[in-house]
Amino acid sequence: MSLKSMLEAASRGGTVEITDGWTQGRAIYGGLTGALLLASIKGRLRDAAGDGAGDGADKASPHPLRSFTVSFVGPATTGAVEVHAEVLRVGKNVTQAQATLRQDGAIVATALAAFGKHRESTIVVPPRHPMPQLPEPGTIEPFPYIEKMTPEFYRFLALRQVGGALPFSGAETGDLSGWAQLREAPEEFHEEHLLVLADAWPPATIQMLSGFAPASSLTWTLELVTEIGPDTIPPEAVFAYEATTDASRDGYAHTHAMMWRPDGALTAISRQTITVFG
């Protein structure tokens, strides 16, 4: 199944067949997991709008996504997964929904999504962190896919690292930066595609390890600062990325990252709690 086919299947709910090539280690890549959960939620919202025409259910049509939080409960592997979404509340300004991903009867991931309409406000705070100064994307070779050495999903994403070090290299700091892009541009760029890109980078903290040790995301929240869709983002979009390790102790690291369009507009803020076994 292609990424498009998997997202379309998730939007219908039920069984989705996860194709080979979308793993990191033994588990399905987290960005894909998040995108499938979001696609399921948006599909359920569309169904709800159609089922109740005339009784106000049309309000269930989603506003722009504002926040999306994933809890990675357990590892999911390639093959069949079951995805189910539920609308929690449709308010005047905000719609909230949740989705669950199961495999072999066990919950492997859950997500909460908040959609909010544009509102007039007297509070306007420009982003405090400008886009970092990065070389042009075309001047940097993306990480290659090397069988059994790099994550499988690298064959679908082009990550061009600028700042920071390689994982497990004993670096003194846990920060990194670079460019991220889908290798094959979709027909249209949607919020699901941003989720695929936002989780693509290795956890910034693990470059501080001097040798290999397992690490994985426990929770992940993506906050969208600008509206994402075909009218605002071209299919071949490339995003600047900068991650900072805020703190780490007791086997848990806490990071935040920002994504910008090439024109310097802040697009999203990503926050993660990472488990580190080393």
Short mmCIF file of C-alpha atoms in Angstrom, two decimals:
data_model
loop_
_atom_site.label_atom_id
_atom_site.label_comp_id
_atom_site.label_asym_id
_atom_site.label_seq_id
_atom_site.Cartn_x
_atom_site.Cartn_y
_atom_site.Cartn_z
CA MET A 1 0.00 0.00 0.00
CA SER A 2 1.19 3.51 -0.77
CA LEU A 3 1.00 6.30 1.80
CA LYS A 4 -2.03 7.65 -0.04
CA SER A 5 -3.78 4.26 0.06
CA MET A 6 -3.05 3.78 3.77
CA LEU A 7 -4.40 7.24 4.63
CA GLU A 8 -7.52 6.65 2.53
CA ALA A 9 -8.11 3.30 4.24
CA ALA A 10 -7.68 4.89 7.67
CA SER A 11 -10.19 7.62 6.80
CA ARG A 12 -12.82 4.88 6.26
CA GLY A 13 -12.05 3.27 9.63
CA GLY A 14 -11.52 -0.40 10.29
CA THR A 15 -8.63 -2.42 8.93
CA VAL A 16 -5.55 -0.80 7.43
CA GLU A 17 -2.76 -2.92 5.97
CA ILE A 18 0.61 -1.38 6.88
CA THR A 19 3.00 -2.02 4.04
CA ASP A 20 6.65 -2.99 4.43
CA GLY A 21 9.16 -0.16 4.52
CA TRP A 22 7.44 2.07 7.10
CA THR A 23 9.21 0.83 10.21
CA GLN A 24 11.85 2.15 12.59
CA GLY A 25 13.37 -0.80 14.36
CA ARG A 26 10.63 -3.31 15.07
CA ALA A 27 7.79 -0.81 15.23
CA ILE A 28 5.78 1.16 12.71
CA TYR A 29 7.20 4.67 12.24
CA GLY A 30 5.51 7.04 14.71
CA GLY A 31 4.81 9.74 12.13
CA LEU A 32 2.81 7.25 10.08
CA THR A 33 0.95 6.09 13.19
CA GLY A 34 -0.05 9.69 13.92
CA ALA A 35 -1.09 10.32 10.33
CA LEU A 36 -3.32 7.23 10.28
CA LEU A 37 -5.00 8.27 13.53
CA LEU A 38 -5.61 11.78 12.20
CA ALA A 39 -6.96 10.45 8.89
CA SER A 40 -9.39 8.26 10.83
CA ILE A 41 -10.58 11.21 12.91
CA LYS A 42 -11.11 13.43 9.86
CA GLY A 43 -12.98 10.63 8.11
CA ARG A 44 -15.26 10.17 11.12
CA LEU A 45 -15.96 13.91 11.20
CA ARG A 46 -16.92 13.86 7.53
CA ASP A 47 -19.20 10.88 8.13
CA ALA A 48 -20.84 12.64 11.07
CA ALA A 49 -21.47 15.72 8.95
CA GLY A 50 -23.10 13.63 6.23
CA ASP A 51 -25.16 11.41 8.56
CA GLY A 52 -26.96 14.25 10.26
CA ALA A 53 -27.63 16.76 7.52
CA GLY A 54 -30.33 19.13 8.64
CA ASP A 55 -29.97 18.56 12.39
CA GLY A 56 -26.82 20.62 12.95
CA ALA A 57 -24.36 17.79 12.36
CA ASP A 58 -22.88 19.77 9.50
CA LYS A 59 -20.99 21.59 12.24
CA ALA A 60 -18.86 18.46 12.56
CA SER A 61 -16.92 19.38 9.43
CA PRO A 62 -13.42 19.99 10.80
CA HIS A 63 -11.94 23.41 11.30
CA PRO A 64 -8.17 23.66 10.93
CA LEU A 65 -6.25 21.31 13.20
CA ARG A 66 -4.81 23.16 16.20
CA SER A 67 -3.36 20.41 18.38
CA PHE A 68 -2.75 16.69 18.00
CA THR A 69 -1.46 14.46 20.80
CA VAL A 70 -0.39 10.84 20.40
CA SER A 71 0.36 8.35 23.18
CA PHE A 72 2.43 5.43 21.95
CA VAL A 73 1.07 2.60 24.10
CA GLY A 74 2.95 -0.29 22.52
CA PRO A 75 4.87 -1.23 19.37
CA ALA A 76 2.84 -2.00 16.23
CA THR A 77 4.36 -4.01 13.42
CA THR A 78 3.67 -4.18 9.71
CA GLY A 79 0.49 -5.97 8.68
CA ALA A 80 -3.11 -5.36 9.63
CA VAL A 81 -4.10 -2.75 12.23
CA GLU A 82 -7.55 -1.59 13.29
CA VAL A 83 -8.26 2.11 13.59
CA HIS A 84 -11.38 3.62 15.14
CA ALA A 85 -12.28 7.26 15.73
CA GLU A 86 -14.91 8.93 17.89
CA VAL A 87 -16.17 12.52 17.94
CA LEU A 88 -16.08 13.75 21.54
CA ARG A 89 -17.73 17.14 21.14
CA VAL A 90 -18.72 19.56 18.44
CA GLY A 91 -18.82 23.07 19.85
CA LYS A 92 -19.41 26.44 18.27
CA ASN A 93 -15.70 27.13 17.90
CA VAL A 94 -13.88 23.89 18.66
CA THR A 95 -14.35 20.25 17.67
CA GLN A 96 -12.55 17.52 19.61
CA ALA A 97 -12.16 13.86 18.70
CA GLN A 98 -10.09 10.82 19.56
CA ALA A 99 -8.82 7.74 17.74
CA THR A 100 -7.38 4.39 18.76
CA LEU A 101 -5.09 2.04 16.87
CA ARG A 102 -5.22 -1.66 17.74
CA GLN A 103 -3.28 -4.69 16.59
CA ASP A 104 -4.11 -8.27 17.55
CA GLY A 105 -6.74 -6.90 19.91
CA ALA A 106 -4.32 -4.75 21.91
CA ILE A 107 -4.22 -0.95 21.92
CA VAL A 108 -0.94 0.28 20.43
CA ALA A 109 -1.64 4.02 20.11
CA THR A 110 -4.26 6.61 20.96
CA ALA A 111 -4.68 10.22 19.85
CA LEU A 112 -6.63 13.35 20.74
CA ALA A 113 -7.25 16.04 18.14
CA ALA A 114 -8.56 19.58 18.59
CA PHE A 115 -9.86 21.57 15.61
CA GLY A 116 -10.64 25.27 16.01
CA LYS A 117 -12.17 27.93 13.81
CA HIS A 118 -10.46 31.23 13.13
CA ARG A 119 -11.45 33.87 15.67
CA GLU A 120 -10.80 37.57 16.01
CA SER A 121 -8.47 38.41 18.88
CA THR A 122 -6.66 41.49 20.14
CA ILE A 123 -3.70 39.30 21.15
CA VAL A 124 -1.12 38.88 18.42
CA VAL A 125 2.32 37.64 19.47
CA PRO A 126 4.82 37.11 16.64
CA PRO A 127 6.88 33.91 16.95
CA ARG A 128 9.84 34.50 19.26
CA HIS A 129 12.15 32.03 17.53
CA PRO A 130 13.11 32.87 13.96
CA MET A 131 13.90 30.18 11.44
CA PRO A 132 17.57 29.15 11.76
CA GLN A 133 20.00 30.11 9.05
CA LEU A 134 20.31 26.96 6.95
CA PRO A 135 22.02 26.27 3.62
CA GLU A 136 19.68 25.75 0.67
CA PRO A 137 18.12 22.26 0.81
CA GLY A 138 19.46 21.33 -2.61
CA THR A 139 23.05 21.80 -1.43
CA ILE A 140 22.75 19.04 1.22
CA GLU A 141 22.55 15.33 0.50
CA PRO A 142 19.67 13.66 2.37
CA PHE A 143 20.30 10.72 4.66
CA PRO A 144 20.41 7.62 2.46
CA TYR A 145 18.41 4.50 3.15
CA ILE A 146 20.92 1.79 4.06
CA GLU A 147 19.39 -1.60 4.74
CA LYS A 148 19.71 -2.67 8.39
CA MET A 149 21.53 0.55 9.25
CA THR A 150 18.99 3.37 8.87
CA PRO A 151 15.23 3.35 9.57
CA GLU A 152 13.25 1.82 6.72
CA PHE A 153 11.02 4.86 6.32
CA TYR A 154 14.05 6.90 5.16
CA ARG A 155 13.28 5.57 1.69
CA PHE A 156 10.15 7.75 1.69
CA LEU A 157 11.47 10.90 3.42
CA ALA A 158 14.38 13.18 2.60
CA LEU A 159 16.06 14.46 5.76
CA ARG A 160 18.91 16.89 5.27
CA GLN A 161 20.69 17.48 8.58
CA VAL A 162 22.61 20.70 9.16
CA GLY A 163 23.13 21.11 12.91
CA GLY A 164 23.74 18.52 15.58
CA ALA A 165 25.43 15.15 15.40
CA LEU A 166 24.57 11.62 14.36
CA PRO A 167 22.71 9.37 16.82
CA PHE A 168 24.86 7.59 19.44
CA SER A 169 27.93 9.71 18.67
CA GLY A 170 28.57 11.03 22.20
CA ALA A 171 27.67 14.65 21.39
CA GLU A 172 27.78 17.22 24.18
CA THR A 173 24.38 18.75 23.39
CA GLY A 174 21.04 17.36 22.31
CA ASP A 175 20.03 19.85 19.61
CA LEU A 176 19.72 19.40 15.84
CA SER A 177 18.44 21.17 12.74
CA GLY A 178 17.87 20.58 9.04
CA TRP A 179 15.32 20.23 6.25
CA ALA A 180 12.56 17.62 5.85
CA GLN A 181 10.57 16.71 2.73
CA LEU A 182 8.57 13.81 1.31
CA ARG A 183 10.57 12.11 -1.44
CA GLU A 184 7.40 11.61 -3.51
CA ALA A 185 5.15 14.66 -3.47
CA PRO A 186 1.48 13.91 -2.77
CA GLU A 187 -1.26 15.19 -5.06
CA GLU A 188 -2.18 17.66 -2.31
CA PHE A 189 -0.45 18.49 0.98
CA HIS A 190 -2.61 18.02 4.06
CA GLU A 191 -2.17 17.97 7.83
CA GLU A 192 -1.53 14.21 7.73
CA HIS A 193 1.54 14.79 5.57
CA LEU A 194 2.90 17.31 8.07
CA LEU A 195 2.55 14.68 10.81
CA VAL A 196 4.56 12.24 8.70
CA LEU A 197 7.36 14.80 8.39
CA ALA A 198 7.26 16.20 11.93
CA ASP A 199 8.27 12.95 13.63
CA ALA A 200 10.86 11.93 11.04
CA TRP A 201 14.00 13.10 12.83
CA PRO A 202 15.80 10.91 15.36
CA PRO A 203 15.09 11.97 18.96
CA ALA A 204 17.47 14.88 19.43
CA THR A 205 18.70 13.53 22.77
CA ILE A 206 20.12 10.22 21.53
CA GLN A 207 23.08 11.88 19.80
CA MET A 208 24.45 12.34 23.33
CA LEU A 209 24.72 8.57 23.84
CA SER A 210 28.20 7.15 23.22
CA GLY A 211 26.86 3.83 21.96
CA PHE A 212 23.64 2.27 20.79
CA ALA A 213 20.76 2.13 23.29
CA PRO A 214 17.04 1.82 22.66
CA ALA A 215 14.93 4.98 22.74
CA SER A 216 11.35 5.68 21.73
CA SER A 217 8.67 8.33 21.91
CA LEU A 218 6.26 7.98 24.82
CA THR A 219 4.02 10.94 23.99
CA TRP A 220 4.04 13.44 21.15
CA THR A 221 2.08 16.66 20.69
CA LEU A 222 2.09 18.71 17.50
CA GLU A 223 0.69 22.24 17.74
CA LEU A 224 -0.11 23.87 14.42
CA VAL A 225 0.58 27.59 14.29
CA THR A 226 -0.61 28.14 10.72
CA GLU A 227 -3.28 26.43 8.65
CA ILE A 228 -2.04 23.45 6.64
CA GLY A 229 -3.70 22.46 3.37
CA PRO A 230 -3.51 22.61 -0.41
CA ASP A 231 -4.21 26.35 -0.38
CA THR A 232 -1.24 27.13 1.88
CA ILE A 233 1.37 24.39 1.30
CA PRO A 234 2.60 23.13 -2.10
CA PRO A 235 2.86 19.33 -2.56
CA GLU A 236 6.65 19.44 -2.83
CA ALA A 237 6.99 21.49 0.37
CA VAL A 238 10.25 21.35 2.31
CA PHE A 239 10.29 22.39 5.97
CA ALA A 240 13.07 23.74 8.16
CA TYR A 241 13.35 21.95 11.49
CA GLU A 242 15.13 22.74 14.75
CA ALA A 243 14.94 20.61 17.91
CA THR A 244 16.12 21.36 21.44
CA THR A 245 16.50 19.01 24.39
CA ASP A 246 14.98 20.88 27.33
CA ALA A 247 15.79 18.36 30.05
CA SER A 248 16.64 14.71 30.57
CA ARG A 249 16.84 12.58 33.72
CA ASP A 250 15.74 9.20 35.08
CA GLY A 251 15.55 7.73 31.58
CA TYR A 252 13.13 10.31 30.18
CA ALA A 253 14.06 13.18 27.86
CA HIS A 254 11.89 16.18 27.05
CA THR A 255 12.31 17.99 23.75
CA HIS A 256 10.61 20.64 21.71
CA ALA A 257 11.04 21.36 18.02
CA MET A 258 9.82 23.94 15.54
CA MET A 259 9.06 23.71 11.83
CA TRP A 260 9.10 26.57 9.35
CA ARG A 261 8.17 27.02 5.72
CA PRO A 262 11.05 28.18 3.49
CA ASP A 263 9.65 31.72 3.63
CA GLY A 264 10.37 31.75 7.37
CA ALA A 265 6.78 31.39 8.60
CA LEU A 266 6.52 29.24 11.73
CA THR A 267 4.30 26.27 10.91
CA ALA A 268 4.24 23.96 13.92
CA ILE A 269 5.67 23.24 17.36
CA SER A 270 6.42 19.65 18.27
CA ARG A 271 6.84 18.44 21.85
CA GLN A 272 7.93 14.94 22.90
CA THR A 273 8.59 12.85 25.96
CA ILE A 274 11.17 10.22 25.04
CA THR A 275 12.16 7.07 26.90
CA VAL A 276 15.91 6.46 26.83
CA PHE A 277 17.42 3.13 27.92
CA GLY A 278 21.01 4.22 28.26
#
